[in-house]
Short mmCIF file of C-alpha atoms in Angstrom, two decimals:
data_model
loop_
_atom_site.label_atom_id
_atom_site.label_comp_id
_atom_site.label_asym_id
_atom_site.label_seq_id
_atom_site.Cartn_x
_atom_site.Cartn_y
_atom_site.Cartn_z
CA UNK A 660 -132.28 133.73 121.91
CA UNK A 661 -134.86 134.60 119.38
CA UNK A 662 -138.53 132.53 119.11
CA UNK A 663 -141.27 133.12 117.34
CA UNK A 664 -145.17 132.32 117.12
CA UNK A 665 -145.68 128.10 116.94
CA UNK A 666 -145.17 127.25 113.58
CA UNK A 667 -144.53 130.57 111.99
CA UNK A 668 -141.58 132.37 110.18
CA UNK A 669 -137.77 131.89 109.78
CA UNK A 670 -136.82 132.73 113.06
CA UNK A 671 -133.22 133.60 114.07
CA UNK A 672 -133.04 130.66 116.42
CA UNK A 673 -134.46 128.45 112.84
CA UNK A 674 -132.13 130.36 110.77
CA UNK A 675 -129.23 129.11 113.27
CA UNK A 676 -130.23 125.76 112.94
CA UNK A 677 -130.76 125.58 109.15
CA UNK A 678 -126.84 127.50 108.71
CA UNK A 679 -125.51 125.26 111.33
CA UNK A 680 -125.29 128.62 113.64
CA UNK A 681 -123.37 130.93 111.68
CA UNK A 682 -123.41 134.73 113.20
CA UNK A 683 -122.22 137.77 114.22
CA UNK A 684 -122.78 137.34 117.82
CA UNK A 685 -120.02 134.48 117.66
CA UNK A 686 -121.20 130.95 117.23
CA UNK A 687 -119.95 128.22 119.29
CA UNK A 688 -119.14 124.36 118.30
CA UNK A 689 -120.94 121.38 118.86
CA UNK A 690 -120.07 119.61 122.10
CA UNK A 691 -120.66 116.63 124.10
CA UNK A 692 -119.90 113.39 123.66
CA UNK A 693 -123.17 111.61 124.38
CA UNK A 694 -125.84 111.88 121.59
CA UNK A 695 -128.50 109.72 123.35
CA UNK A 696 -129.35 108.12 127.07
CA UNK A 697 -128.04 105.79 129.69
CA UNK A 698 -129.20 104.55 132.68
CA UNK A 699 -126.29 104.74 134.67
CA UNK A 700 -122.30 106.39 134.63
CA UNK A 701 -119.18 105.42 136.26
CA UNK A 702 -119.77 107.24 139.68
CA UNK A 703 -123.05 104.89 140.21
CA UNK A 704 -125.13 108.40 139.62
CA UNK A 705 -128.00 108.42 137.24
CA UNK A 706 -127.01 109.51 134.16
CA UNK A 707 -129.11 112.18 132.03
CA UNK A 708 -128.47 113.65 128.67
CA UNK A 709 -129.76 117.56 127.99
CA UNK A 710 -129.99 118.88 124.52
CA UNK A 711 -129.90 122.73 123.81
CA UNK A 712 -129.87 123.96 120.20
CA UNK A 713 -126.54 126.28 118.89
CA UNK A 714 -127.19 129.13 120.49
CA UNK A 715 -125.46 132.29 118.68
CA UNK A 716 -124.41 134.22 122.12
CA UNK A 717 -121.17 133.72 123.25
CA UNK A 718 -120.66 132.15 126.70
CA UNK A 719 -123.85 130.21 126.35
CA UNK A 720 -122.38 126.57 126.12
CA UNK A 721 -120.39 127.04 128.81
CA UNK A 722 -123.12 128.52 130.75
CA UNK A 723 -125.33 125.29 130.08
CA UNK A 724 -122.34 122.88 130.86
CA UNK A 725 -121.54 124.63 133.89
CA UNK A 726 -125.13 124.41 135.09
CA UNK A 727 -125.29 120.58 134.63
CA UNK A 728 -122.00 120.46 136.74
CA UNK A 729 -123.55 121.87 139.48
CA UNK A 730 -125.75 119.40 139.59
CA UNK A 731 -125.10 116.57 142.07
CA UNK A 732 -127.49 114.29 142.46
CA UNK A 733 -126.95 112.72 138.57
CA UNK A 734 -124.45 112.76 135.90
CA UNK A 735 -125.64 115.30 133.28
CA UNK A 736 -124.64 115.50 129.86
CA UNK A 737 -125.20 118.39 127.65
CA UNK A 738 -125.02 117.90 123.96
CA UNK A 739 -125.03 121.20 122.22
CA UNK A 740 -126.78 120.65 118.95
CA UNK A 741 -125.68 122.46 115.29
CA UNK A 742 -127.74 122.08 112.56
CA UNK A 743 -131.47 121.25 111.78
CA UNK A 744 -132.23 120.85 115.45
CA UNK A 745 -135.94 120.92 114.91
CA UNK A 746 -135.52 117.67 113.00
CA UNK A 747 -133.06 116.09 115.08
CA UNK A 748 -135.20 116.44 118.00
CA UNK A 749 -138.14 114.99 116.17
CA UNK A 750 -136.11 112.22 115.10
CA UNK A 751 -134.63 111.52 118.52
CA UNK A 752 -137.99 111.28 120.31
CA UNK A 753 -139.57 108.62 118.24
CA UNK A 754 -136.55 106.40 118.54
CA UNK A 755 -134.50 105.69 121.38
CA UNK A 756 -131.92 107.85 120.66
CA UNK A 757 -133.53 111.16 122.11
CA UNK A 758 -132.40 113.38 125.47
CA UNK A 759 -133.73 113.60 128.65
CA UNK A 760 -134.18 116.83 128.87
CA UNK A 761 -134.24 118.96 126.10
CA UNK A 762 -135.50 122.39 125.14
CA UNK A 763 -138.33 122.99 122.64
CA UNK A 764 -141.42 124.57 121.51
CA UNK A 765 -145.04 123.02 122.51
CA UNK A 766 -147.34 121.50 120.77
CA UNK A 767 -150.56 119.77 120.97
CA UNK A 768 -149.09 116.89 119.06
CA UNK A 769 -146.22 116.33 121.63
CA UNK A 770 -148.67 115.77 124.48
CA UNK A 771 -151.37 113.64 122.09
CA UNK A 772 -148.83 111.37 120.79
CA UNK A 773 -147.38 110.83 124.53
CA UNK A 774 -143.56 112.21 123.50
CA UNK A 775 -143.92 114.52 127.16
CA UNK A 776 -144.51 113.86 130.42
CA UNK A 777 -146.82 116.30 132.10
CA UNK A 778 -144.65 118.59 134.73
CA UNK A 779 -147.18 119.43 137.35
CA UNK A 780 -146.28 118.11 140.16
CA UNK A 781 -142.43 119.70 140.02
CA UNK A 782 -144.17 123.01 139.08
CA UNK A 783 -147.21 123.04 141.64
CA UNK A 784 -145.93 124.85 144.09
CA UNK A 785 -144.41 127.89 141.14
CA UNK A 786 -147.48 127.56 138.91
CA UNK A 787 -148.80 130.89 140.08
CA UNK A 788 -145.28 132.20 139.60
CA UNK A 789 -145.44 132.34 135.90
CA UNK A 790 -147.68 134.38 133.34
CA UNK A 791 -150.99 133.03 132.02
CA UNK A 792 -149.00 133.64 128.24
CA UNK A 793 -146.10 131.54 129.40
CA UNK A 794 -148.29 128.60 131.45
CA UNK A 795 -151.00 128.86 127.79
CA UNK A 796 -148.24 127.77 125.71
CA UNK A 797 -147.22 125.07 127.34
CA UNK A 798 -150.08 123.17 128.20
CA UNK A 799 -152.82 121.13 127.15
CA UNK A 800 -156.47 120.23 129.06
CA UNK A 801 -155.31 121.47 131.81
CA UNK A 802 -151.62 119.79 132.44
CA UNK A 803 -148.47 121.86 131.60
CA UNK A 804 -145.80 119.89 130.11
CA UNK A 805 -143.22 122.32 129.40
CA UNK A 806 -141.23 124.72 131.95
CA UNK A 807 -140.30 128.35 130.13
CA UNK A 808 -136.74 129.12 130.56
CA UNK A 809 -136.77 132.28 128.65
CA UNK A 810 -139.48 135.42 127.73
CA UNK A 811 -138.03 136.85 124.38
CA UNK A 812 -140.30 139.99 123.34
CA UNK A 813 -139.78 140.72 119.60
CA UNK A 814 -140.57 144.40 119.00
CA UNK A 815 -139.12 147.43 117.38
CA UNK A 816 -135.88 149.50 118.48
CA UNK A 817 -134.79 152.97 116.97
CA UNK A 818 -132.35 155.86 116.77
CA UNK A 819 -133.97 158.59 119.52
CA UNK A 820 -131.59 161.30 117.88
CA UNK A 821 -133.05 160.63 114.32
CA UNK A 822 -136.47 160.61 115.29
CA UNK A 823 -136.08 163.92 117.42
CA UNK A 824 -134.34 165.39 114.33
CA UNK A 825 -137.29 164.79 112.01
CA UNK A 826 -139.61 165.49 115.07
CA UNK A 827 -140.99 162.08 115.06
CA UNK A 828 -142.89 160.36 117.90
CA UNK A 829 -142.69 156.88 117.92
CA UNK A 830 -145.30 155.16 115.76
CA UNK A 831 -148.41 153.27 117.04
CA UNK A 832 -150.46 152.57 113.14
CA UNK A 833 -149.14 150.99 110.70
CA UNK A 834 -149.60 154.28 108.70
CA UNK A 835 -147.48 156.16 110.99
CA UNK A 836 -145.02 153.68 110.58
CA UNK A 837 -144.99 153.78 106.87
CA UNK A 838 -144.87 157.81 107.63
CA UNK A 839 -141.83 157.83 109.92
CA UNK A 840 -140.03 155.44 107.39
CA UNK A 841 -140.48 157.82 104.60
CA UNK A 842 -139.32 160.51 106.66
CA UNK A 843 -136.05 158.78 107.90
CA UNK A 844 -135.27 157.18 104.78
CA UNK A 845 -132.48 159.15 103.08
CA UNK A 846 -129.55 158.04 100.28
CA UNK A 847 -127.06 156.45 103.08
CA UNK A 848 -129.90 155.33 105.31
CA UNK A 849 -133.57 153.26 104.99
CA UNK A 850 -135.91 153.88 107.53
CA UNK A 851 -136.88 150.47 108.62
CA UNK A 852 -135.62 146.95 108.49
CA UNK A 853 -137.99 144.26 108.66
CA UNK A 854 -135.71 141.53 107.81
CA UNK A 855 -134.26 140.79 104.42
CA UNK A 856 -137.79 139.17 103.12
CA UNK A 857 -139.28 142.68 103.13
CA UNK A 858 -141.33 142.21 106.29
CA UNK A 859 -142.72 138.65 105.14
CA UNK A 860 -141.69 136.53 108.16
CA UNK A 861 -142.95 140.09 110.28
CA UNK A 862 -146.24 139.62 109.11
CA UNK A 863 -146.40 135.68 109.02
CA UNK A 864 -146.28 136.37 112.90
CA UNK A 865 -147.47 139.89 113.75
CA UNK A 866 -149.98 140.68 111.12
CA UNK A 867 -152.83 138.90 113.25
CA UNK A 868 -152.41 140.55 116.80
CA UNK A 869 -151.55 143.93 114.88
CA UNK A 870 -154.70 143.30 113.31
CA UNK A 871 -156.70 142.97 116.36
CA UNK A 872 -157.18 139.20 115.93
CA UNK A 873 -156.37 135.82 116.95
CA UNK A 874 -155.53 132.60 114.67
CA UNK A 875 -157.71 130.28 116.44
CA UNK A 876 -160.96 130.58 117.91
CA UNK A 877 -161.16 129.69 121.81
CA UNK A 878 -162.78 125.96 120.31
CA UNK A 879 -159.83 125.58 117.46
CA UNK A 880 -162.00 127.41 114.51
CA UNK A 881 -160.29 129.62 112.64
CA UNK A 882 -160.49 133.30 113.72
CA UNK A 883 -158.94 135.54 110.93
CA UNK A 884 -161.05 134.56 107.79
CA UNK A 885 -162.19 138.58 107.90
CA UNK A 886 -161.96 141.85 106.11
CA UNK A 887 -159.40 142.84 109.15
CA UNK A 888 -156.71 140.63 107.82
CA UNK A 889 -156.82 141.17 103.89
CA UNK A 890 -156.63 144.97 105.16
CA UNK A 891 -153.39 144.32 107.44
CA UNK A 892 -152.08 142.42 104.14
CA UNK A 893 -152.86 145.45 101.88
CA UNK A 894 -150.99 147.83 104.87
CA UNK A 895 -148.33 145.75 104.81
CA UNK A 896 -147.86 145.39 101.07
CA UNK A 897 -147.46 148.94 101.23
CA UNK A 898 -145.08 149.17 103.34
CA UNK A 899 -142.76 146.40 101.39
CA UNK A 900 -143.43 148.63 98.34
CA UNK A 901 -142.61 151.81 99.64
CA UNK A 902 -138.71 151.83 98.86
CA UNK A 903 -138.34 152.73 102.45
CA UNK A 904 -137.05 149.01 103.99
CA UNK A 905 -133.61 147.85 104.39
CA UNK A 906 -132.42 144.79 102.29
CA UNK A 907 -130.02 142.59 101.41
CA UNK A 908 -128.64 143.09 105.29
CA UNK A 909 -125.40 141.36 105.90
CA UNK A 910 -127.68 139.93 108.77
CA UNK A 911 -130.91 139.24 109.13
CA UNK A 912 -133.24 141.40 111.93
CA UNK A 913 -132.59 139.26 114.68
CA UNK A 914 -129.01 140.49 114.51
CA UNK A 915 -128.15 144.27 115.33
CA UNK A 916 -125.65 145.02 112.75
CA UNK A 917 -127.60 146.54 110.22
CA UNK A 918 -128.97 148.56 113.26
CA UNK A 919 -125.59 149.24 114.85
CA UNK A 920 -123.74 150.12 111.76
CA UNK A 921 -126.21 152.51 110.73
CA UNK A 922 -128.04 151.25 107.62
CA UNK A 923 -131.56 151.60 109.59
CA UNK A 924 -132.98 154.21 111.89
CA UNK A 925 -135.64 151.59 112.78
CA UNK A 926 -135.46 147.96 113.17
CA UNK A 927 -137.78 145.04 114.13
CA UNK A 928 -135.55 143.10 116.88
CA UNK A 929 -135.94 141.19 120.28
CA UNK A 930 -135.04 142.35 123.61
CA UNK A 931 -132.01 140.33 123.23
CA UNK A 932 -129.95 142.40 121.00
CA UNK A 933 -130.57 145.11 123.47
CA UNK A 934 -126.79 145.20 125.08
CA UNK A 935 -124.69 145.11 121.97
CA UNK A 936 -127.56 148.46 120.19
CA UNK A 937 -126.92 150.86 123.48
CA UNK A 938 -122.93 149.59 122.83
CA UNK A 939 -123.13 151.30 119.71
CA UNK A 940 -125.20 154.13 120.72
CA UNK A 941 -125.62 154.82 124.18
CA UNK A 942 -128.16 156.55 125.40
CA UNK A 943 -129.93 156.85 121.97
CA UNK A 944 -131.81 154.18 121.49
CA UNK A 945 -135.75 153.68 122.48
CA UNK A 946 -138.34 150.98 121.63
CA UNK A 947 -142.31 150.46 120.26
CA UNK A 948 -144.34 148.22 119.96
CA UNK A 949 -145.51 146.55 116.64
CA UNK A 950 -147.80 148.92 115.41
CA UNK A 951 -151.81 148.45 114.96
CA UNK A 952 -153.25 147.67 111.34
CA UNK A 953 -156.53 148.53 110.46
CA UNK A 954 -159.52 150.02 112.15
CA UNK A 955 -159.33 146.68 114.30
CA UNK A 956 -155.64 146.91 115.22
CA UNK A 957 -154.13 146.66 118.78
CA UNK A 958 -150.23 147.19 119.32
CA UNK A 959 -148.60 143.76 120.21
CA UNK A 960 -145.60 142.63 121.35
CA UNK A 961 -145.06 138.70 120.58
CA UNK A 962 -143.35 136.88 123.97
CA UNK A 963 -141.42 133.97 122.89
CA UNK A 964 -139.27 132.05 124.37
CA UNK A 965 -137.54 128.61 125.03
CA UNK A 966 -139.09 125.72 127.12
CA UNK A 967 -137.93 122.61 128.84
CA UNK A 968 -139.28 119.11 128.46
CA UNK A 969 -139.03 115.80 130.03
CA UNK A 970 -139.10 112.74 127.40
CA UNK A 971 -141.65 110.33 128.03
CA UNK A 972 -138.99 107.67 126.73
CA UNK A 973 -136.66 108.35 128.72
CA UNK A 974 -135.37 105.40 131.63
CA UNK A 975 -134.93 107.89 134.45
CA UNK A 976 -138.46 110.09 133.81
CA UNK A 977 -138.59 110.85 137.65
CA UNK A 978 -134.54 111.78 137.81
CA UNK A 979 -135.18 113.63 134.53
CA UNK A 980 -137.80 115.73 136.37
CA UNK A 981 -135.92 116.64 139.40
CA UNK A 982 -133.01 118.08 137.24
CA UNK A 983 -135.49 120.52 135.77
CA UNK A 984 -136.96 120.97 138.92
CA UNK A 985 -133.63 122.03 140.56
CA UNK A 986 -132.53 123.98 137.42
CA UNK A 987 -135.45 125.79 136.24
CA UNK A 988 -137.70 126.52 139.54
CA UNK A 989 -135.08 126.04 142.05
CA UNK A 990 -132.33 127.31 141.14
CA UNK A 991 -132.78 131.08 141.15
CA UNK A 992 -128.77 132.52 140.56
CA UNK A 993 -128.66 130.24 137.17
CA UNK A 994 -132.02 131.23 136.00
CA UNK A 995 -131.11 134.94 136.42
CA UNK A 996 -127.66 134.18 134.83
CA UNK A 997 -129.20 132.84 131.53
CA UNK A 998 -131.91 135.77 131.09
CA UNK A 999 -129.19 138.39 131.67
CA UNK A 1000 -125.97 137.46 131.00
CA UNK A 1001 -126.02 136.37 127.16
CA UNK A 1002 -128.21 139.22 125.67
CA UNK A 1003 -131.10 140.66 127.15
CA UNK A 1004 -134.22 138.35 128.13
CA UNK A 1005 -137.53 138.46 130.86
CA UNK A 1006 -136.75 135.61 133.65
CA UNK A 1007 -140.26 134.28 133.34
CA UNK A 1008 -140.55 133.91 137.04
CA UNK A 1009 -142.11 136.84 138.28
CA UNK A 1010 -140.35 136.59 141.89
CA UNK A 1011 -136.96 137.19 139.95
CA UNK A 1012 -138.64 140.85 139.05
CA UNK A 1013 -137.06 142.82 141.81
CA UNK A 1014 -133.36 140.81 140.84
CA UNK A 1015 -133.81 141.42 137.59
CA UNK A 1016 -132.28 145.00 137.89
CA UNK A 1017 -130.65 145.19 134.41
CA UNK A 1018 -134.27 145.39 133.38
CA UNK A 1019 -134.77 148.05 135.59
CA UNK A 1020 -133.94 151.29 133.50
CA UNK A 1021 -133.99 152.66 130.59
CA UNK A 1022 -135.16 151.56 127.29
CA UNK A 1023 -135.08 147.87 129.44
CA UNK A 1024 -137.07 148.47 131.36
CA UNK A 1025 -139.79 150.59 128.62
CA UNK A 1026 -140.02 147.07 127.25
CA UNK A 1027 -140.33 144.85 129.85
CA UNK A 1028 -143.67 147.08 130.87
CA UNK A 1029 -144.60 147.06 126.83
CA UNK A 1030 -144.39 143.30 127.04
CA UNK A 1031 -146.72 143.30 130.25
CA UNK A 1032 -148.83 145.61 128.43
CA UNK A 1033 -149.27 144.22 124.70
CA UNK A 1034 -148.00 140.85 125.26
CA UNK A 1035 -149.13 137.41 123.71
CA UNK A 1036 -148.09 134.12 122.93
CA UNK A 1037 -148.03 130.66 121.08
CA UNK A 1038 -150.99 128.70 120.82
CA UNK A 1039 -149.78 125.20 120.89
CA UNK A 1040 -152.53 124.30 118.50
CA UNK A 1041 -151.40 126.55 115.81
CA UNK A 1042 -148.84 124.22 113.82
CA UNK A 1043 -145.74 124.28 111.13
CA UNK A 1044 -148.21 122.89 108.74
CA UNK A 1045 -150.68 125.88 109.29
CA UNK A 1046 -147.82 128.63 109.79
CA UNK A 1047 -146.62 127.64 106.40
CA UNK A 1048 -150.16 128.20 104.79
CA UNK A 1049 -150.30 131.57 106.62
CA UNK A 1050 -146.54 132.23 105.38
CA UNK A 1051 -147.53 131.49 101.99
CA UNK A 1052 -150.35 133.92 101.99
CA UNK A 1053 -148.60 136.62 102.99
CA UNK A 1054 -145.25 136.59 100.53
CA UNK A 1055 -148.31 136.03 97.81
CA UNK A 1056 -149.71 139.21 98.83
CA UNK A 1057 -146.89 141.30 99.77
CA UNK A 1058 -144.14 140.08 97.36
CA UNK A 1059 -146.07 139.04 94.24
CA UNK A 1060 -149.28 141.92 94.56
CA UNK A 1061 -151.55 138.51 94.79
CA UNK A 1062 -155.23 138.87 95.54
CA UNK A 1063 -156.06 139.13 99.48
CA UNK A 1064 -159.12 137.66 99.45
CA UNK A 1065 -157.84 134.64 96.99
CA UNK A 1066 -154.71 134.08 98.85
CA UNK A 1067 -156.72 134.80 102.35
CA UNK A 1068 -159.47 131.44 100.89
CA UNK A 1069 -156.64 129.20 100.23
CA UNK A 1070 -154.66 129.89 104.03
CA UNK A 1071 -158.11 129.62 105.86
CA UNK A 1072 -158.83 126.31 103.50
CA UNK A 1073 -155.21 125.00 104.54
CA UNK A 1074 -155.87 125.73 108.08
CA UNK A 1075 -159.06 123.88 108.25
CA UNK A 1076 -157.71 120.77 106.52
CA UNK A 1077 -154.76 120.66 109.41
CA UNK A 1078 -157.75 121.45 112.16
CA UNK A 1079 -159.40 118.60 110.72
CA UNK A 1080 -156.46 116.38 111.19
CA UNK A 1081 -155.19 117.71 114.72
CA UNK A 1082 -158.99 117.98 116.28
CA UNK A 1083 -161.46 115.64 114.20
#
């Protein structure tokens, strides 16, 4: 159930979306009937429609159906969405033909253009029950408009026999990575996989917190026009030059195959693909964090994750509401069933800590304290528009030896004109 940063990168989730959910994890068909809203069904309940993307993990889309059965107090259809579902979503909620309810990602734009409802009052009395990442991400001057379903850390898995074998310790520089990559790389295996870009979408969204930085100032200025980031760029070129990555995967990181069948003795990956990597090797797998670049540099972890909103169009806002109330604050046993029964994934409430207990142990548990640790998330005023910018910057620099400071002017240029549009 992979995320990542507002804007940013070819996620797995976007990659889903754009293939119309092709994977190894088994892909499941479209389903449900109803593609928009009512106002009322055959048993004189209210009638709601819920849109979820394709999810790749199997038993997902029965999950989500299931859940909506339980629910008795309105008739709640779940459309299960293949495809482009960023721009069927967008489509949907400036017509009339939108959900309900339906997942998404937060922006400033949703809440200025009135396309959400604010949430507060159903999550008042759990506010305090959810990180200050999670509540950041989803909220704007003060309101929160968006319930988090999911925490998906994104961070970096390896083989513990290979590095003990080359008496490795796990990385925390970008140096050392590039180090323990040379090391491990041999004629049947690379040392790392960063996706099949050569670390592009990587850095897109963890070159900036690696780097010690943020992408927006506190005030909506931009942060990273330093020396800091066209250093991370230059670390990260070398890396993509060093004829140590992985390419050319059958599947791209977000999918463990390349891991599990051995082509990689590191590779960037989410908590979710934790099951099906101790599968293949039990017992011999551990986890970092994304390493520090530059004199600057922090380790980071990136927390993504899926959210739940409540269209403002929508006929039945209140009934709307209290279905996410009841499934997504209320209704512990289904919460914990979608963070831990279809991959790997943080319940975002931290009451369901101590039920949580196949995060418990092990290399689980390692990251769930990593996350705690190094953790960040979206900035809901950090767009597509400027993530593209920031994406373009970094294949120029990384892929095609560009200038840093040239292609670094031109990003923090883009930025500003988008700024300039979103703030005034």
């Amino acid at each position: 159930m992979a995320t990542f940063p507002s804007g940013g990168g070819l996620s797995r989730r976007r990659l889903l979306q754009l293939t119309g959910g092709a994977a190894t994890a088994g892909a499941l068909a479209a389903c449900g009937s109803n593609t928009g809203r009512s106002s009322g069904s055959s048993s004189g309940k209210v009638a709601l429609s819920q849109w979820y993307h394709l999810y790749g993990e199997t038993g997902t889309q029965q999950a989500a159906m299931r859940y909506a059965k339980e629910y008795t107090k309105a008739d709640v259809t779940v459309q299960w969405t293949p495809g482009d579902y960023d721009s069927k979503i967008s489509s949907g909620l400036l017509a009339n033909s939108g959900p309900d309810v339906f997942e998404w990602h937060f922006n400033y734009q949703l809440a200025k253009s009135g396309q959400v409802v604010p949430l507060d009052d159903i999550i008042a009395d759990a506010k305090s029950d959810f990180s200050q990442v999670d509540l950041a991400a989803n909220s704007l001057d003060g309101k929160v408009y968006g319930i988090r379903m999911i925490d998906d850390p994104q961070l970096f898995f390896y083989r513990k026999s290979m590095f003990d074998k080359a008496k490795l310790q796990p990385p925390t520089t970008v140096d050392e990575l590039l180090e323990c990559a040379k090391a491990l790389t041999t004629k049947d295996v690379k040392g790392l996989f960063l996706g099949n870009d050569n670390g592009v979408d990587w850095a897109n969204g963890q070159l900036i917190a690696m780097s010690g930085q943020t992408y927006l100032t506190a005030d909506n200025k931009v942060a990273f026009d330093t020396t800091a980031t066209t250093d991370a760029l230059l670390k990260l070129r070398a890396l993509a030059n060093s004829k140590t990555l992985l390419s050319g995967a059958p599947q791209d990181w977000w999918d463990p195959s390349a891991f599990n069948q051995g082509l990689c003795a590191i590779n960037r990956q989410g908590l979710w693909a934790l099951p099906a990597m101790l599968k293949a090797f039990p017992d011999d797998v551990g986890a970092f964090a994304n390493p520090a670049a530059g004199p600057t540099g922090k380790q980071a972890i990136y927390v993504g994750g899926w959210t739940t909103f409540v269209n403002a169009k929508s006929k039945n806002v209140d009934a709307a509401k209290q279905f996410v109330k009841w499934l997504w604050l209320d209704n512990k046993a289904d919460e914990l069933d979608w963070a831990l029964s279809y991959g790997f994934h943080i319940p975002p409430r931290q009451s369901l800590d101590a039920q949580a207990t196949k995060l418990q142990s092990g290399v689980a548990a390692d990251v769930v304290a990593m996350s705690k640790q190094y953790g960040w998330g979206d900035n809901p005023a950090w767009t597509q528009a400027m993530g593209a910018a920031f994406t373009d910057m970094c294949s120029s620099v990384i892929l095609k030896n560009g200038d840093p400071k040239a292609a670094l002017a031109t990003c923090v240029g883009k930025v500003k004109t988008e700024l300039q549009k979103l703030f005034g």
